[in-house]
Each structure stands twice: as structure tokens, then as C-alpha cells.
């Protein structure tokens, strides 16, 4: 988890901030928000077969090898922004936690707090979603609900990222949160397959769209030249 977070949440996210402009960040965030859910769909749909063939140890070793190869490839394929200035110091790790920095960037830290609350909401249900389908609702074909919901929500999120670029944060975030909450309510009160699908779809749309919008606006408010000091937060 530590190595993954330092690679993706901090380094890759800072690189994306350096190499995107505000005019199309929503579009980029829409695509990035979709990728983890697509990965989960692949895992739910096909990795059970791999576990049967090579076991969990073989699966984890294979995944680790693929990730290492991607990292090595990135050394040669990914280019830094031409405006990047290499002036980091070890003490910069604590920069984003300093009270003086928080006072200088109050809106950015309000957005980070809001994103944290949004993340708590997601992390309460996401690790147990498949268990809820299988153990709570006794659905053997839960993939038939998850797969279409993730695919449709992914398409919606890519489109919604473009909407954010045009209308801004408030006009794009409030509908995203509304969809998320409506999905929660439907999943809480109903157990029929049709309504569970609708609830799952709305929840996924709100989750992915909200993640994209938060990601874009946090990049917009990160102080120029200091993206890496905030992106990992």
C-alpha cells in the first residue's frame, strides 16, 4: 500500500497536474476515475480463473512483475513537463501539513477535507460491495449487475468530466453528490434485482463523477510549482 500510494497518489498525480491545463482537467480526471473500477470489473470477471490455474501466490507474483515492467517502461516513455524545476528537499515532505501553508491556501484545504469526507463515504461500502451482493442479497450472478453498472457509469463519467470543464466545480459537483446519495438510498431500502441495479448504477455514477470533479478542482487550486507537495495529501 505504501509503495503503491507513493507511486500513484503522490508521484503520478503530481505528474498529471504538471502536464495538464485547467481547460481540460475534467476530461482527464474522468478517464482516470474510471480506471480503478474497470480494474475491479476485470478482477471480478476473470481473475477467479487465474487463481484456479496458478494459485494466489502465482497471481500476486504475476501482478507484481507486470507492475514492475510498467514502471521500468515509464522511465523511458513518460516525459516530465518542460516547466518542471527540480528543487525539492526532504523537509518538503511536511510542507502540506504546516499551519502557515493551510492559512495561505484555505480553499484548497477545505476541498481536501470535503474530498476526505467523500472518500470515507466510499470506503465504508466499496470493500464490502461484492459481499453485500453475494451474502446480503444472495445474488449468484452479481457480475450481471456490476458489469453493466460500471460500464455505463464509466461512460457517464467521461462525459461528465467534459461537463465540469464547461460549467465549473459547483454546477458539476452537486449533481454528482445527488446521484451518489440517491444510489445509497435505493440500495438501502430495496432488494429487488431491478432496483438494486438502478441503485448501483446511480451510486457508481456519483462515485466516479465526484472523484473526477474533486480531482480536477484540487489540481486547479494546487499552488503552481508545488503540486507534489499537495497531491499526496
GROMACS .gro file of C-alpha atoms in nm:
model
  233
    1UNK     CA    1   0.000   0.000   0.000
    2UNK     CA    2   0.282   0.242   0.087
    3UNK     CA    3   0.470   0.183  -0.238
    4UNK     CA    4   0.151   0.195  -0.442
    5UNK     CA    5   0.044   0.522  -0.282
    6UNK     CA    6   0.385   0.684  -0.326
    7UNK     CA    7   0.384   0.581  -0.693
    8UNK     CA    8   0.024   0.666  -0.784
    9UNK     CA    9  -0.129   0.904  -0.530
   10UNK     CA   10   0.179   1.121  -0.499
   11UNK     CA   11   0.414   1.084  -0.796
   12UNK     CA   12   0.173   1.005  -1.080
   13UNK     CA   13  -0.089   1.254  -0.960
   14UNK     CA   14   0.170   1.531  -0.936
   15UNK     CA   15   0.291   1.444  -1.287
   16UNK     CA   16  -0.066   1.469  -1.420
   17UNK     CA   17  -0.105   1.811  -1.257
   18UNK     CA   18   0.220   1.932  -1.416
   19UNK     CA   19   0.116   1.810  -1.759
   20UNK     CA   20  -0.249   1.918  -1.782
   21UNK     CA   21  -0.413   2.257  -1.818
   22UNK     CA   22  -0.723   2.372  -1.631
   23UNK     CA   23  -0.925   2.383  -1.955
   24UNK     CA   24  -0.931   2.004  -1.994
   25UNK     CA   25  -0.858   1.864  -1.647
   26UNK     CA   26  -1.215   1.742  -1.601
   27UNK     CA   27  -1.182   1.531  -1.915
   28UNK     CA   28  -0.855   1.380  -1.791
   29UNK     CA   29  -0.994   1.316  -1.441
   30UNK     CA   30  -1.299   1.147  -1.591
   31UNK     CA   31  -1.077   0.890  -1.759
   32UNK     CA   32  -0.854   0.844  -1.453
   33UNK     CA   33  -1.153   0.796  -1.221
   34UNK     CA   34  -1.287   0.518  -1.441
   35UNK     CA   35  -0.970   0.306  -1.447
   36UNK     CA   36  -0.989   0.160  -1.090
   37UNK     CA   37  -1.348   0.048  -1.148
   38UNK     CA   38  -1.257  -0.109  -1.481
   39UNK     CA   39  -0.977  -0.289  -1.297
   40UNK     CA   40  -1.225  -0.416  -1.038
   41UNK     CA   41  -1.451  -0.538  -1.317
   42UNK     CA   42  -1.161  -0.731  -1.471
   43UNK     CA   43  -1.076  -0.883  -1.133
   44UNK     CA   44  -1.437  -0.981  -1.060
   45UNK     CA   45  -1.486  -1.123  -1.408
   46UNK     CA   46  -1.168  -1.311  -1.486
   47UNK     CA   47  -0.917  -1.346  -1.204
   48UNK     CA   48  -1.104  -1.633  -1.041
   49UNK     CA   49  -0.994  -1.845  -1.337
   50UNK     CA   50  -0.631  -1.739  -1.288
   51UNK     CA   51  -0.642  -1.827  -0.918
   52UNK     CA   52  -0.763  -2.175  -1.014
   53UNK     CA   53  -0.480  -2.215  -1.265
   54UNK     CA   54  -0.180  -2.064  -1.082
   55UNK     CA   55  -0.296  -2.005  -0.723
   56UNK     CA   56  -0.285  -1.682  -0.524
   57UNK     CA   57   0.094  -1.680  -0.493
   58UNK     CA   58   0.132  -1.711  -0.867
   59UNK     CA   59  -0.130  -1.441  -0.923
   60UNK     CA   60   0.038  -1.190  -0.691
   61UNK     CA   61   0.383  -1.261  -0.834
   62UNK     CA   62   0.249  -1.215  -1.187
   63UNK     CA   63   0.078  -0.888  -1.099
   64UNK     CA   64   0.392  -0.762  -0.927
   65UNK     CA   65   0.602  -0.848  -1.233
   66UNK     CA   66   0.363  -0.662  -1.466
   67UNK     CA   67   0.368  -0.354  -1.241
   68UNK     CA   68   0.750  -0.356  -1.227
   69UNK     CA   69   0.765  -0.379  -1.607
   70UNK     CA   70   0.522  -0.087  -1.636
   71UNK     CA   71   0.742   0.115  -1.400
   72UNK     CA   72   1.057   0.039  -1.598
   73UNK     CA   73   0.876   0.126  -1.920
   74UNK     CA   74   0.762   0.453  -1.766
   75UNK     CA   75   1.124   0.557  -1.713
   76UNK     CA   76   1.161   0.569  -2.091
   77UNK     CA   77   0.810   0.658  -2.207
   78UNK     CA   78   0.691   0.927  -1.961
   79UNK     CA   79   0.835   1.277  -2.000
   80UNK     CA   80   0.835   1.548  -1.737
   81UNK     CA   81   0.685   1.887  -1.805
   82UNK     CA   82   0.932   2.126  -1.965
   83UNK     CA   83   0.849   2.377  -1.690
   84UNK     CA   84   0.940   2.138  -1.407
   85UNK     CA   85   1.206   2.278  -1.172
   86UNK     CA   86   1.395   2.019  -0.966
   87UNK     CA   87   1.439   2.194  -0.635
   88UNK     CA   88   1.284   1.954  -0.385
   89UNK     CA   89   1.425   1.889  -0.039
   90UNK     CA   90   1.350   1.621   0.217
   91UNK     CA   91   1.183   1.870   0.451
   92UNK     CA   92   0.929   1.948   0.176
   93UNK     CA   93   0.752   1.623   0.272
   94UNK     CA   94   0.589   1.811   0.563
   95UNK     CA   95   0.510   2.122   0.359
   96UNK     CA   96   0.141   2.046   0.305
   97UNK     CA   97   0.084   1.991   0.679
   98UNK     CA   98   0.220   2.324   0.801
   99UNK     CA   99  -0.040   2.558   0.961
  100UNK     CA  100   0.108   2.858   0.777
  101UNK     CA  101   0.058   2.682   0.443
  102UNK     CA  102  -0.301   2.597   0.536
  103UNK     CA  103  -0.368   2.965   0.610
  104UNK     CA  104  -0.227   3.062   0.271
  105UNK     CA  105  -0.448   2.810   0.086
  106UNK     CA  106  -0.777   2.791   0.280
  107UNK     CA  107  -0.997   2.692  -0.014
  108UNK     CA  108  -0.760   2.412  -0.119
  109UNK     CA  109  -0.769   2.261   0.230
  110UNK     CA  110  -1.148   2.292   0.250
  111UNK     CA  111  -1.163   2.098  -0.075
  112UNK     CA  112  -0.925   1.836   0.067
  113UNK     CA  113  -1.141   1.798   0.378
  114UNK     CA  114  -1.453   1.763   0.163
  115UNK     CA  115  -1.273   1.505  -0.053
  116UNK     CA  116  -1.173   1.316   0.263
  117UNK     CA  117  -1.538   1.300   0.378
  118UNK     CA  118  -1.640   1.187   0.030
  119UNK     CA  119  -1.367   0.921   0.048
  120UNK     CA  120  -1.488   0.799   0.388
  121UNK     CA  121  -1.833   0.753   0.239
  122UNK     CA  122  -1.690   0.547  -0.047
  123UNK     CA  123  -1.460   0.336   0.169
  124UNK     CA  124  -1.743   0.237   0.402
  125UNK     CA  125  -1.924   0.043   0.129
  126UNK     CA  126  -1.677  -0.030  -0.150
  127UNK     CA  127  -1.469  -0.304   0.023
  128UNK     CA  128  -1.791  -0.493   0.106
  129UNK     CA  129  -1.995  -0.434  -0.209
  130UNK     CA  130  -1.944  -0.779  -0.361
  131UNK     CA  131  -2.001  -0.940  -0.019
  132UNK     CA  132  -2.328  -0.746   0.009
  133UNK     CA  133  -2.442  -0.875  -0.328
  134UNK     CA  134  -2.347  -1.237  -0.252
  135UNK     CA  135  -2.413  -1.269   0.123
  136UNK     CA  136  -2.669  -0.995   0.190
  137UNK     CA  137  -2.879  -1.026  -0.125
  138UNK     CA  138  -2.780  -1.385  -0.215
  139UNK     CA  139  -2.715  -1.292  -0.578
  140UNK     CA  140  -2.512  -1.556  -0.757
  141UNK     CA  141  -2.492  -1.354  -1.080
  142UNK     CA  142  -2.384  -1.026  -0.920
  143UNK     CA  143  -2.145  -0.965  -1.211
  144UNK     CA  144  -2.452  -0.916  -1.430
  145UNK     CA  145  -2.538  -0.616  -1.210
  146UNK     CA  146  -2.187  -0.484  -1.151
  147UNK     CA  147  -2.056  -0.508  -1.506
  148UNK     CA  148  -2.329  -0.305  -1.683
  149UNK     CA  149  -2.340  -0.054  -1.394
  150UNK     CA  150  -1.962   0.004  -1.410
  151UNK     CA  151  -1.960   0.029  -1.791
  152UNK     CA  152  -2.250   0.277  -1.804
  153UNK     CA  153  -2.109   0.477  -1.510
  154UNK     CA  154  -1.771   0.490  -1.683
  155UNK     CA  155  -1.924   0.635  -2.000
  156UNK     CA  156  -2.121   0.885  -1.790
  157UNK     CA  157  -1.809   0.993  -1.601
  158UNK     CA  158  -1.602   1.056  -1.914
  159UNK     CA  159  -1.887   1.277  -2.041
  160UNK     CA  160  -1.929   1.443  -1.701
  161UNK     CA  161  -1.562   1.537  -1.694
  162UNK     CA  162  -1.622   1.744  -2.007
  163UNK     CA  163  -1.927   1.899  -1.841
  164UNK     CA  164  -1.710   2.005  -1.546
  165UNK     CA  165  -1.465   2.175  -1.782
  166UNK     CA  166  -1.752   2.385  -1.915
  167UNK     CA  167  -1.965   2.463  -1.609
  168UNK     CA  168  -1.718   2.455  -1.318
  169UNK     CA  169  -1.699   2.288  -0.979
  170UNK     CA  170  -2.024   2.375  -0.805
  171UNK     CA  171  -2.252   2.302  -1.101
  172UNK     CA  172  -2.085   1.965  -1.162
  173UNK     CA  173  -2.028   1.853  -0.801
  174UNK     CA  174  -2.379   1.895  -0.660
  175UNK     CA  175  -2.543   1.663  -0.918
  176UNK     CA  176  -2.261   1.411  -0.861
  177UNK     CA  177  -2.328   1.402  -0.487
  178UNK     CA  178  -2.703   1.388  -0.553
  179UNK     CA  179  -2.662   1.077  -0.770
  180UNK     CA  180  -2.438   0.914  -0.507
  181UNK     CA  181  -2.687   0.977  -0.225
  182UNK     CA  182  -2.983   0.860  -0.434
  183UNK     CA  183  -2.796   0.540  -0.516
  184UNK     CA  184  -2.724   0.484  -0.146
  185UNK     CA  185  -3.092   0.531  -0.057
  186UNK     CA  186  -3.214   0.287  -0.322
  187UNK     CA  187  -2.962   0.022  -0.217
  188UNK     CA  188  -3.053   0.065   0.148
  189UNK     CA  189  -3.429   0.028   0.107
  190UNK     CA  190  -3.473  -0.214  -0.185
  191UNK     CA  191  -3.366  -0.570  -0.263
  192UNK     CA  192  -3.525  -0.644  -0.600
  193UNK     CA  193  -3.275  -0.704  -0.880
  194UNK     CA  194  -3.402  -0.416  -1.095
  195UNK     CA  195  -3.386  -0.155  -0.818
  196UNK     CA  196  -3.052  -0.287  -0.692
  197UNK     CA  197  -2.917  -0.238  -1.044
  198UNK     CA  198  -3.056   0.118  -1.064
  199UNK     CA  199  -2.916   0.197  -0.718
  200UNK     CA  200  -2.578   0.051  -0.809
  201UNK     CA  201  -2.571   0.247  -1.135
  202UNK     CA  202  -2.656   0.579  -0.967
  203UNK     CA  203  -2.408   0.512  -0.687
  204UNK     CA  204  -2.128   0.431  -0.935
  205UNK     CA  205  -2.211   0.739  -1.144
  206UNK     CA  206  -2.198   0.963  -0.838
  207UNK     CA  207  -1.881   0.800  -0.708
  208UNK     CA  208  -1.685   0.821  -1.033
  209UNK     CA  209  -1.813   1.165  -1.133
  210UNK     CA  210  -1.746   1.304  -0.784
  211UNK     CA  211  -1.395   1.161  -0.783
  212UNK     CA  212  -1.327   1.319  -1.123
  213UNK     CA  213  -1.460   1.661  -1.023
  214UNK     CA  214  -1.274   1.666  -0.689
  215UNK     CA  215  -0.954   1.556  -0.860
  216UNK     CA  216  -0.980   1.829  -1.123
  217UNK     CA  217  -1.057   2.115  -0.885
  218UNK     CA  218  -0.784   2.014  -0.636
  219UNK     CA  219  -0.533   2.026  -0.921
  220UNK     CA  220  -0.664   2.371  -1.015
  221UNK     CA  221  -0.604   2.508  -0.666
  222UNK     CA  222  -0.265   2.345  -0.604
  223UNK     CA  223  -0.002   2.623  -0.589
  224UNK     CA  224   0.197   2.635  -0.911
  225UNK     CA  225   0.528   2.453  -0.891
  226UNK     CA  226   0.429   2.274  -0.567
  227UNK     CA  227   0.189   2.008  -0.696
  228UNK     CA  228   0.390   1.720  -0.548
  229UNK     CA  229   0.375   1.876  -0.202
  230UNK     CA  230  -0.006   1.866  -0.204
  231UNK     CA  231  -0.112   1.589  -0.439
  232UNK     CA  232  -0.026   1.310  -0.200
  233UNK     CA  233  -0.242   1.459   0.071
   0.00000   0.00000   0.00000
